[in-house]
């Protein structure tokens, strides 16, 4: 007990003798940032250099998913980097009778495909828009729906491309790169938990 009192006294003495140092000020803003509304999606322009690339990737992905063969779809969704939990989630999406993938990709009627990109802000100038179009990397959402005349409303924002049961479409995000000698792409299938 005596040793504890002595050590407490020493700590207090050192604390009083140490010069007071002001707490560092943060370099980060202290005001919370205003919430931004989700970016709106729009169909990729037919004359975009990216449209045929995403269309080919979407066709290959749809064929692989329709096969329900993990050996075909897993490499397109990340291969060795696709976690076991994500593999199981995709398997469930392809087999669950309430899944939007079942209705969109496995229906008896025709399947419609939409390729959606994020709307560029109106403030972008012509040079900035051209730089985006001529870039070496791009992302798009590819969605499929079944039946009808293709007039199903596609998701308005990426949040709505969540593959929840009851959606009239199923979606995948594709990241495409033309860096290097061979163009590469990888698909991601997200699914938000129902509220």
CSV table of C-alpha atoms in Angstrom, one decimal:
chain,number,residue,atom,x,y,z
A,1,UNK,CA,0.0,0.0,0.0
A,2,UNK,CA,2.9,2.3,0.9
A,3,UNK,CA,4.6,1.7,-2.4
A,4,UNK,CA,1.4,2.5,-4.2
A,5,UNK,CA,1.1,5.8,-2.4
A,6,UNK,CA,4.7,6.7,-3.2
A,7,UNK,CA,4.4,5.9,-6.9
A,8,UNK,CA,1.1,7.9,-7.1
A,9,UNK,CA,2.9,10.9,-5.5
A,10,UNK,CA,5.8,10.6,-8.0
A,11,UNK,CA,3.4,10.5,-10.9
A,12,UNK,CA,1.6,13.6,-9.6
A,13,UNK,CA,4.9,15.4,-9.0
A,14,UNK,CA,6.1,14.7,-12.6
A,15,UNK,CA,2.7,15.8,-14.0
A,16,UNK,CA,3.0,19.1,-12.2
A,17,UNK,CA,6.6,19.8,-13.2
A,18,UNK,CA,6.0,18.9,-16.9
A,19,UNK,CA,5.2,22.0,-19.1
A,20,UNK,CA,1.7,22.2,-20.3
A,21,UNK,CA,1.5,21.2,-23.9
A,22,UNK,CA,-1.5,22.4,-25.9
A,23,UNK,CA,-3.5,19.6,-27.5
A,24,UNK,CA,-2.8,19.3,-31.2
A,25,UNK,CA,-5.4,20.8,-33.4
A,26,UNK,CA,-7.0,18.6,-36.0
A,27,UNK,CA,-6.2,19.0,-39.6
A,28,UNK,CA,-9.6,17.6,-40.5
A,29,UNK,CA,-12.7,19.7,-40.6
A,30,UNK,CA,-14.8,19.7,-37.5
A,31,UNK,CA,-18.0,20.3,-39.2
A,32,UNK,CA,-19.7,17.2,-40.6
A,33,UNK,CA,-20.0,17.2,-44.4
A,34,UNK,CA,-23.4,17.7,-45.9
A,35,UNK,CA,-24.9,14.5,-47.2
A,36,UNK,CA,-24.8,14.3,-50.9
A,37,UNK,CA,-27.7,12.8,-52.8
A,38,UNK,CA,-26.9,9.6,-54.6
A,39,UNK,CA,-25.6,10.0,-58.1
A,40,UNK,CA,-28.2,9.3,-60.7
A,41,UNK,CA,-27.7,6.5,-63.3
A,42,UNK,CA,-28.3,6.8,-67.0
A,43,UNK,CA,-27.9,4.4,-69.9
A,44,UNK,CA,-24.4,4.5,-71.4
A,45,UNK,CA,-24.5,6.3,-74.7
A,46,UNK,CA,-24.7,4.0,-77.7
A,47,UNK,CA,-21.7,5.8,-79.3
A,48,UNK,CA,-19.5,5.6,-76.2
A,49,UNK,CA,-16.2,3.7,-76.7
A,50,UNK,CA,-17.0,1.8,-73.5
A,51,UNK,CA,-20.5,0.5,-74.5
A,52,UNK,CA,-19.2,-2.4,-76.7
A,53,UNK,CA,-16.7,-3.4,-74.0
A,54,UNK,CA,-19.3,-3.5,-71.3
A,55,UNK,CA,-21.8,-5.3,-73.6
A,56,UNK,CA,-19.3,-8.1,-74.3
A,57,UNK,CA,-18.5,-8.4,-70.6
A,58,UNK,CA,-22.2,-8.4,-69.7
A,59,UNK,CA,-22.9,-11.2,-72.2
A,60,UNK,CA,-20.0,-13.3,-70.9
A,61,UNK,CA,-21.1,-12.8,-67.3
A,62,UNK,CA,-24.8,-13.6,-68.1
A,63,UNK,CA,-23.8,-16.8,-69.9
A,64,UNK,CA,-21.6,-17.8,-66.9
A,65,UNK,CA,-24.3,-17.1,-64.4
A,66,UNK,CA,-26.9,-19.0,-66.4
A,67,UNK,CA,-24.7,-22.0,-66.3
A,68,UNK,CA,-24.8,-22.0,-62.5
A,69,UNK,CA,-21.4,-23.5,-62.7
A,70,UNK,CA,-19.1,-21.9,-60.2
A,71,UNK,CA,-16.1,-22.8,-62.3
A,72,UNK,CA,-17.5,-20.5,-65.0
A,73,UNK,CA,-18.8,-17.5,-62.9
A,74,UNK,CA,-16.2,-17.4,-60.1
A,75,UNK,CA,-13.3,-16.3,-62.3
A,76,UNK,CA,-15.4,-13.4,-63.6
A,77,UNK,CA,-16.2,-12.3,-60.0
A,78,UNK,CA,-12.6,-12.2,-58.7
A,79,UNK,CA,-11.4,-15.8,-58.9
A,80,UNK,CA,-9.0,-16.6,-56.0
A,81,UNK,CA,-9.9,-13.2,-54.4
A,82,UNK,CA,-13.6,-14.1,-54.2
A,83,UNK,CA,-14.3,-15.0,-50.5
A,84,UNK,CA,-16.1,-18.1,-49.5
A,85,UNK,CA,-19.0,-16.0,-48.2
A,86,UNK,CA,-19.3,-14.2,-51.5
A,87,UNK,CA,-19.3,-17.5,-53.4
A,88,UNK,CA,-22.1,-18.8,-51.2
A,89,UNK,CA,-24.1,-15.6,-51.6
A,90,UNK,CA,-23.8,-15.8,-55.4
A,91,UNK,CA,-24.8,-19.5,-55.4
A,92,UNK,CA,-27.8,-18.6,-53.3
A,93,UNK,CA,-28.8,-15.7,-55.7
A,94,UNK,CA,-28.7,-18.2,-58.6
A,95,UNK,CA,-30.8,-20.8,-56.8
A,96,UNK,CA,-33.2,-18.8,-54.6
A,97,UNK,CA,-36.7,-18.7,-56.1
A,98,UNK,CA,-37.2,-15.1,-54.8
A,99,UNK,CA,-33.9,-13.9,-56.3
A,100,UNK,CA,-34.1,-11.3,-59.0
A,101,UNK,CA,-31.5,-13.3,-60.9
A,102,UNK,CA,-33.8,-16.2,-61.2
A,103,UNK,CA,-36.5,-14.2,-62.9
A,104,UNK,CA,-34.1,-12.0,-65.0
A,105,UNK,CA,-31.7,-14.7,-66.3
A,106,UNK,CA,-33.7,-17.9,-66.2
A,107,UNK,CA,-37.2,-16.9,-67.5
A,108,UNK,CA,-38.8,-18.5,-70.5
A,109,UNK,CA,-39.2,-15.2,-72.3
A,110,UNK,CA,-36.6,-12.8,-73.5
A,111,UNK,CA,-34.1,-11.2,-71.3
A,112,UNK,CA,-33.4,-7.4,-71.6
A,113,UNK,CA,-30.1,-5.8,-70.7
A,114,UNK,CA,-29.3,-2.3,-69.6
A,115,UNK,CA,-25.8,-0.8,-69.2
A,116,UNK,CA,-25.9,2.1,-66.9
A,117,UNK,CA,-23.3,4.7,-65.9
A,118,UNK,CA,-23.2,7.5,-63.5
A,119,UNK,CA,-24.5,10.8,-64.7
A,120,UNK,CA,-21.7,13.3,-65.0
A,121,UNK,CA,-22.4,16.6,-63.2
A,122,UNK,CA,-23.6,19.4,-65.5
A,123,UNK,CA,-20.6,21.4,-64.3
A,124,UNK,CA,-18.2,19.2,-66.2
A,125,UNK,CA,-16.8,20.9,-69.3
A,126,UNK,CA,-16.3,19.3,-72.7
A,127,UNK,CA,-12.6,18.6,-72.0
A,128,UNK,CA,-13.4,16.9,-68.7
A,129,UNK,CA,-16.1,14.8,-70.4
A,130,UNK,CA,-13.7,13.8,-73.2
A,131,UNK,CA,-11.1,12.8,-70.6
A,132,UNK,CA,-13.6,10.5,-68.9
A,133,UNK,CA,-14.6,8.9,-72.2
A,134,UNK,CA,-11.0,8.5,-73.3
A,135,UNK,CA,-9.8,7.2,-69.9
A,136,UNK,CA,-8.3,3.8,-69.3
A,137,UNK,CA,-10.6,2.6,-66.6
A,138,UNK,CA,-14.4,2.8,-66.3
A,139,UNK,CA,-17.2,1.3,-64.2
A,140,UNK,CA,-20.8,0.5,-65.2
A,141,UNK,CA,-23.8,-1.3,-63.8
A,142,UNK,CA,-25.2,-4.0,-66.0
A,143,UNK,CA,-28.8,-5.0,-65.2
A,144,UNK,CA,-31.0,-7.7,-66.7
A,145,UNK,CA,-34.8,-8.0,-66.6
A,146,UNK,CA,-37.2,-10.6,-68.1
A,147,UNK,CA,-40.2,-10.5,-70.3
A,148,UNK,CA,-42.2,-7.6,-71.6
A,149,UNK,CA,-40.9,-5.1,-74.1
A,150,UNK,CA,-37.9,-4.0,-72.1
A,151,UNK,CA,-39.6,-1.1,-70.6
A,152,UNK,CA,-38.9,-2.2,-67.0
A,153,UNK,CA,-37.5,0.8,-65.1
A,154,UNK,CA,-33.9,0.3,-64.4
A,155,UNK,CA,-32.4,1.4,-61.0
A,156,UNK,CA,-32.2,5.2,-60.7
A,157,UNK,CA,-29.2,5.0,-58.4
A,158,UNK,CA,-26.6,2.4,-57.5
A,159,UNK,CA,-28.3,1.9,-54.2
A,160,UNK,CA,-31.3,0.4,-56.0
A,161,UNK,CA,-29.1,-2.1,-57.8
A,162,UNK,CA,-29.0,-4.1,-54.6
A,163,UNK,CA,-30.5,-7.4,-55.9
A,164,UNK,CA,-33.2,-7.5,-53.2
A,165,UNK,CA,-36.0,-10.0,-53.7
A,166,UNK,CA,-38.8,-8.4,-55.6
A,167,UNK,CA,-36.7,-6.2,-57.8
A,168,UNK,CA,-37.8,-6.4,-61.4
A,169,UNK,CA,-34.1,-6.5,-62.4
A,170,UNK,CA,-30.8,-8.2,-61.3
A,171,UNK,CA,-27.6,-6.2,-61.5
A,172,UNK,CA,-23.8,-6.5,-61.4
A,173,UNK,CA,-21.2,-3.8,-61.3
A,174,UNK,CA,-18.3,-4.2,-63.8
A,175,UNK,CA,-15.0,-2.5,-63.4
A,176,UNK,CA,-13.1,-2.4,-66.7
A,177,UNK,CA,-9.5,-1.5,-67.4
A,178,UNK,CA,-7.6,-1.1,-70.7
A,179,UNK,CA,-4.3,-0.4,-69.0
A,180,UNK,CA,-1.5,-2.8,-70.1
A,181,UNK,CA,-1.5,-5.1,-73.0
A,182,UNK,CA,-4.7,-7.0,-72.4
A,183,UNK,CA,-8.0,-5.3,-71.4
A,184,UNK,CA,-9.3,-6.8,-68.1
A,185,UNK,CA,-12.6,-6.6,-66.2
A,186,UNK,CA,-14.1,-7.9,-63.0
A,187,UNK,CA,-17.7,-8.1,-62.0
A,188,UNK,CA,-19.1,-7.6,-58.5
A,189,UNK,CA,-22.6,-8.7,-57.4
A,190,UNK,CA,-23.7,-6.8,-54.4
A,191,UNK,CA,-26.7,-7.6,-52.3
A,192,UNK,CA,-28.1,-5.4,-49.5
A,193,UNK,CA,-29.7,-7.0,-46.6
A,194,UNK,CA,-33.5,-6.4,-46.5
A,195,UNK,CA,-34.6,-3.8,-43.9
